[in-house]
XYZ file of C-alpha atoms in Angstrom:
269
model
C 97.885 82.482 105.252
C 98.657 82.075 101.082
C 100.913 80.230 99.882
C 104.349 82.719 99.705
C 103.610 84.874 102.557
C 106.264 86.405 104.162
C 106.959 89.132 107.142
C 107.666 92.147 105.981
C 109.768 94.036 109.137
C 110.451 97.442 110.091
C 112.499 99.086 113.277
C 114.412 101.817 114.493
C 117.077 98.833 115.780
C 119.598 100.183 113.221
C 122.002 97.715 112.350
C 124.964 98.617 115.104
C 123.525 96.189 117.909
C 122.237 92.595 117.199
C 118.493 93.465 117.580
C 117.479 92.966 114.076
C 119.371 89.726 113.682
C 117.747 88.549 116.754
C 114.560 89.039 115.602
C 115.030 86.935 112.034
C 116.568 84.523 114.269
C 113.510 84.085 116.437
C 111.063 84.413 113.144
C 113.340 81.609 111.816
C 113.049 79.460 114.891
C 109.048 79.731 114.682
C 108.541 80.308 111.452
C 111.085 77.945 109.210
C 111.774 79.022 105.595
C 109.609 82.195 105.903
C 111.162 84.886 104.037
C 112.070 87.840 105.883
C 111.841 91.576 103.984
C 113.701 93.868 105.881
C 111.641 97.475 104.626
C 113.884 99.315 107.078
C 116.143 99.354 110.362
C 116.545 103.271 109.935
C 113.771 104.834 111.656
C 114.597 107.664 113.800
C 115.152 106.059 117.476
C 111.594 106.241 119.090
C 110.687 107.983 115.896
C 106.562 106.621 116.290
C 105.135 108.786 113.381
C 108.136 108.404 110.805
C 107.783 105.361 111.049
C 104.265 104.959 110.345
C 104.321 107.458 107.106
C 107.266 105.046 106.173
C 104.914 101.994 106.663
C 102.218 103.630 104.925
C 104.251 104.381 102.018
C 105.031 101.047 101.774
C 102.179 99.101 102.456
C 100.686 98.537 98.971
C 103.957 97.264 97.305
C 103.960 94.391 99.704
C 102.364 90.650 99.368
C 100.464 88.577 101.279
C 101.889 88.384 105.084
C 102.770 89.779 108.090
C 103.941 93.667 109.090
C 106.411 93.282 111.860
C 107.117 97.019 112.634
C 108.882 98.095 116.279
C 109.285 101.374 116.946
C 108.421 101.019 121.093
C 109.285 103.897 123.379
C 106.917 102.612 125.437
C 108.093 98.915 125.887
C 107.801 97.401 129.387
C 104.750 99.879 130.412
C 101.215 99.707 129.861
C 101.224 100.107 126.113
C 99.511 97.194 124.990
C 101.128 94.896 122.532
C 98.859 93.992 119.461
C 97.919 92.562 116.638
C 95.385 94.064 114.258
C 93.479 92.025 111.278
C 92.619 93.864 107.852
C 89.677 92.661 105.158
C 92.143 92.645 102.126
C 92.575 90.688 99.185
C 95.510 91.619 98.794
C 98.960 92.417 100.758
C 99.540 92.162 104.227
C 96.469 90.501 106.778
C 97.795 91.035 109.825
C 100.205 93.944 111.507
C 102.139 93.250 114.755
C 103.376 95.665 116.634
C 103.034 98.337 119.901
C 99.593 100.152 120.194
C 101.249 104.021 119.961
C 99.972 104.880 116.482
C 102.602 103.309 114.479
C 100.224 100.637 112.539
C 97.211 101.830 111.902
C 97.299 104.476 109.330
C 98.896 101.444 106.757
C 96.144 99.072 107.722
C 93.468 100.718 106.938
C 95.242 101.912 103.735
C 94.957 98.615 102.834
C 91.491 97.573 104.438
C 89.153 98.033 106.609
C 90.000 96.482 110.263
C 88.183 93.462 111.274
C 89.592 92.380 114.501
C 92.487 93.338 116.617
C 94.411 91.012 119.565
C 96.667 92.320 122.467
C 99.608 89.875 122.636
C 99.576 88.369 125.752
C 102.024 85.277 125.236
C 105.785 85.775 125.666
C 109.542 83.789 125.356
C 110.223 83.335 128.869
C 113.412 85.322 129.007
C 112.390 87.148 132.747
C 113.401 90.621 130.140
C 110.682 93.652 129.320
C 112.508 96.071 127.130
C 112.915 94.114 124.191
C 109.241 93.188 123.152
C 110.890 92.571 119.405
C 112.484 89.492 120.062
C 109.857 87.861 123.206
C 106.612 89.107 121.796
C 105.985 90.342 118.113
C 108.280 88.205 116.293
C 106.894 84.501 118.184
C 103.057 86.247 117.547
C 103.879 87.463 114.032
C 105.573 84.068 113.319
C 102.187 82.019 114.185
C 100.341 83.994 112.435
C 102.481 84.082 109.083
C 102.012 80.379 109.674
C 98.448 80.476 109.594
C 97.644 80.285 112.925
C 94.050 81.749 114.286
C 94.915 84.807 116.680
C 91.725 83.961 118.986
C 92.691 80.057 119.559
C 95.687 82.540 121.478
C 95.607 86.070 122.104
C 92.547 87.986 123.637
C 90.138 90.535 121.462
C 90.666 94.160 121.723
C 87.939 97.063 120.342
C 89.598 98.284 117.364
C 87.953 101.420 118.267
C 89.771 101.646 121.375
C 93.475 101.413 119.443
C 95.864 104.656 119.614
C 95.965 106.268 116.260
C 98.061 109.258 115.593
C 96.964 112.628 115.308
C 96.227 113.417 111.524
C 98.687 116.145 109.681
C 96.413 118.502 108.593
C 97.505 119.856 104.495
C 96.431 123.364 103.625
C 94.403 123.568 100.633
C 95.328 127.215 99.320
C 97.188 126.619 95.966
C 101.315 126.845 95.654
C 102.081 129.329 93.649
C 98.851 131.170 93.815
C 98.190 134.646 94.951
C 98.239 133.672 98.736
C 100.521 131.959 100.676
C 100.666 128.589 101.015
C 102.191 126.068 103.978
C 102.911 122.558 103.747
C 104.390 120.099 106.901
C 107.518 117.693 106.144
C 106.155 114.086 106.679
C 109.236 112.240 105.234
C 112.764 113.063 104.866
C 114.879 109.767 102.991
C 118.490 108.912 103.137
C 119.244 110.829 100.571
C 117.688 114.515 102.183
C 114.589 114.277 99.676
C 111.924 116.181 101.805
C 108.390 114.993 101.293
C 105.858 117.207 101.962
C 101.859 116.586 103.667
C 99.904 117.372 99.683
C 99.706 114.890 97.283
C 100.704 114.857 93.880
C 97.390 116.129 92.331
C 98.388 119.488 94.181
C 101.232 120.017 92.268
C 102.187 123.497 90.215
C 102.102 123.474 86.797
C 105.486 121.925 85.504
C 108.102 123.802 84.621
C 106.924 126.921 86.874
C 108.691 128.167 89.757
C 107.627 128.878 93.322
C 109.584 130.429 96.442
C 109.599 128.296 99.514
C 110.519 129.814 102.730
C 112.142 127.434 105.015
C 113.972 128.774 108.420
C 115.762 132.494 107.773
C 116.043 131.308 103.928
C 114.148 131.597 100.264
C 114.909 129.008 98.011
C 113.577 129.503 94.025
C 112.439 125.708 93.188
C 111.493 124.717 89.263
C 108.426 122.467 89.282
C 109.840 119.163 87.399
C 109.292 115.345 86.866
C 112.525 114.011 87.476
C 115.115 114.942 89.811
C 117.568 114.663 86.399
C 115.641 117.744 84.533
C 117.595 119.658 87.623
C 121.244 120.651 86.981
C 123.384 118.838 89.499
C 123.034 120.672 93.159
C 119.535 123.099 91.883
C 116.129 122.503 94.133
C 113.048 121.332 92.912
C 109.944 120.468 93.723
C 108.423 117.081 92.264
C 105.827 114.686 92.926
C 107.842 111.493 94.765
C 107.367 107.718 94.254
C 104.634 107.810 96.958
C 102.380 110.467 95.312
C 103.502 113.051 97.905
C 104.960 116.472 96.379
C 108.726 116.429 97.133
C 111.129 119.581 97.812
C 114.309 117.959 95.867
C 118.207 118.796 95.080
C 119.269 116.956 92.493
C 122.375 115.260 93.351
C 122.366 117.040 97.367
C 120.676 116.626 100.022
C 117.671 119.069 99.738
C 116.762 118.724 103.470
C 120.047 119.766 104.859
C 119.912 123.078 102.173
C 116.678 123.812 103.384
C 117.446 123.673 107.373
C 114.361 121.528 107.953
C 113.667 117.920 110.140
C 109.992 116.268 109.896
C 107.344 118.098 111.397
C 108.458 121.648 110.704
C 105.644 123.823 108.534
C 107.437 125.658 105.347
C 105.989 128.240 103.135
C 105.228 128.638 99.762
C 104.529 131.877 97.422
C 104.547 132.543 93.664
């Protein structure tokens, strides 16, 4: 592993219980002086596929390391715990976690998958509901460390890991003459609602476009910055992670809409 590596950690622990300290402790104890980047704790509880989008908006800002990410309904069955190994030359090499979908759309944003392990080796703690602190943290620790996953873990088929289903984006134009639908994939702390088209699908700026969202109409101006709004207006922008954003500035655009991840709104001119 290069020089300055670090593990990079995700969770739907929140920060209530002592889960997420646990975990640096036992990355710490296995891992000495490795830093520790906490991406979030804030996942939905068993939220799988927020959680991924999350990682995969996040992936290519991080170095060279290790993503630790645990969001494990499934902990104690016979989800398999893994490891998975990306061809990169940059960011992340390895990603640690369950085998429900939640890793693999960020690696292989960031390369091409080379090998993957199922993490066999545990603490010793007689427990099997908290996989966090026994399992990914010890294997993501050796491997930050530059240790070989096959001197330890068996091989898995990479073609044989869960992967989510896809969230198909409609390609008829907002603001054209037909109507148009788009799925929420990402709703942040502060109610921005991100939307399943990318930025190059964006209106022309400064137009407008109705977007139907439960019972409601909402008129949203097409903008850069959430600051060209006046103070409590929607908007629709493209968002730090190239994903076209339905916006409020200064509000909470999700809760003024009526809408939680996964439900399909719809656009007109």
């Amino acid at each position: 592993m290069n020089r300055g590596a670090a593990v990079f950690f995700l969770s739907d622990f929140g920060l209530t219980d002592e889960f997420v300290g646990v975990v640096h402790a036992v990355l710490q104890r296995f891992a000495p002086g490795t830093p520790v980047i906490d991406l979030t704790h804030a996942i939905s509880p068993f939220g799988i596929a927020e959680g991924a989008a999350c990682l995969e908006r996040s992936v290519d800002a991080l170095g060279p390391g290790v993503v630790l990410a645990v969001v494990d309904p499934g902990v104690g069955t016979s989800r398999r715990p893994i490891a998975v190994q990306i061809a990169t030359e940059h960011g992340p090499t390895f990603f640690v976690g369950p085998d429900n979908g939640l890793l693999i759309g960020a690696a292989e944003r960031r390369g091409s998958i080379t090998a993957a392990y199922e993490l066999t080796s545990t603490i010793s703690t007689g427990a099997v509901t908290f996989d966090g602190r026994d399992r990914f943290a010890p294997a993501a620790a050796f491997l930050v460390s530059g240790g070989d996953p096959a001197t330890r873990f068996p091989s898995l088929d990479p073609a044989t890991l869960v992967r989510l289903d896809p969230v198909i984006a409609d390609t008829t134009v907002i603001g054209g003459p037909a109507v148009a639908t788009a799925v929420v994939v990402g709703i942040d702390g502060y109610g921005n609602v991100a939307l399943n088209r990318p930025g190059s699908h964006s209106p022309e700026y400064g137009s407008r476009v109705t977007v139907h969202a439960g019972d409601l109409d909402h008129e949203l101006q097409v903008v850069h910055a959430f600051g060209d709004l006046p103070n409590g207006a929607p908007g629709l922008l493209v968002d730090s992670s190239d994903h076209l954003a339905i916006v409020v500035n200064c509000g909470n655009a999700a809760a003024a809409l009526g809408v939680a991840l996964g439900v399909t709104v719809f656009f007109r001119a």
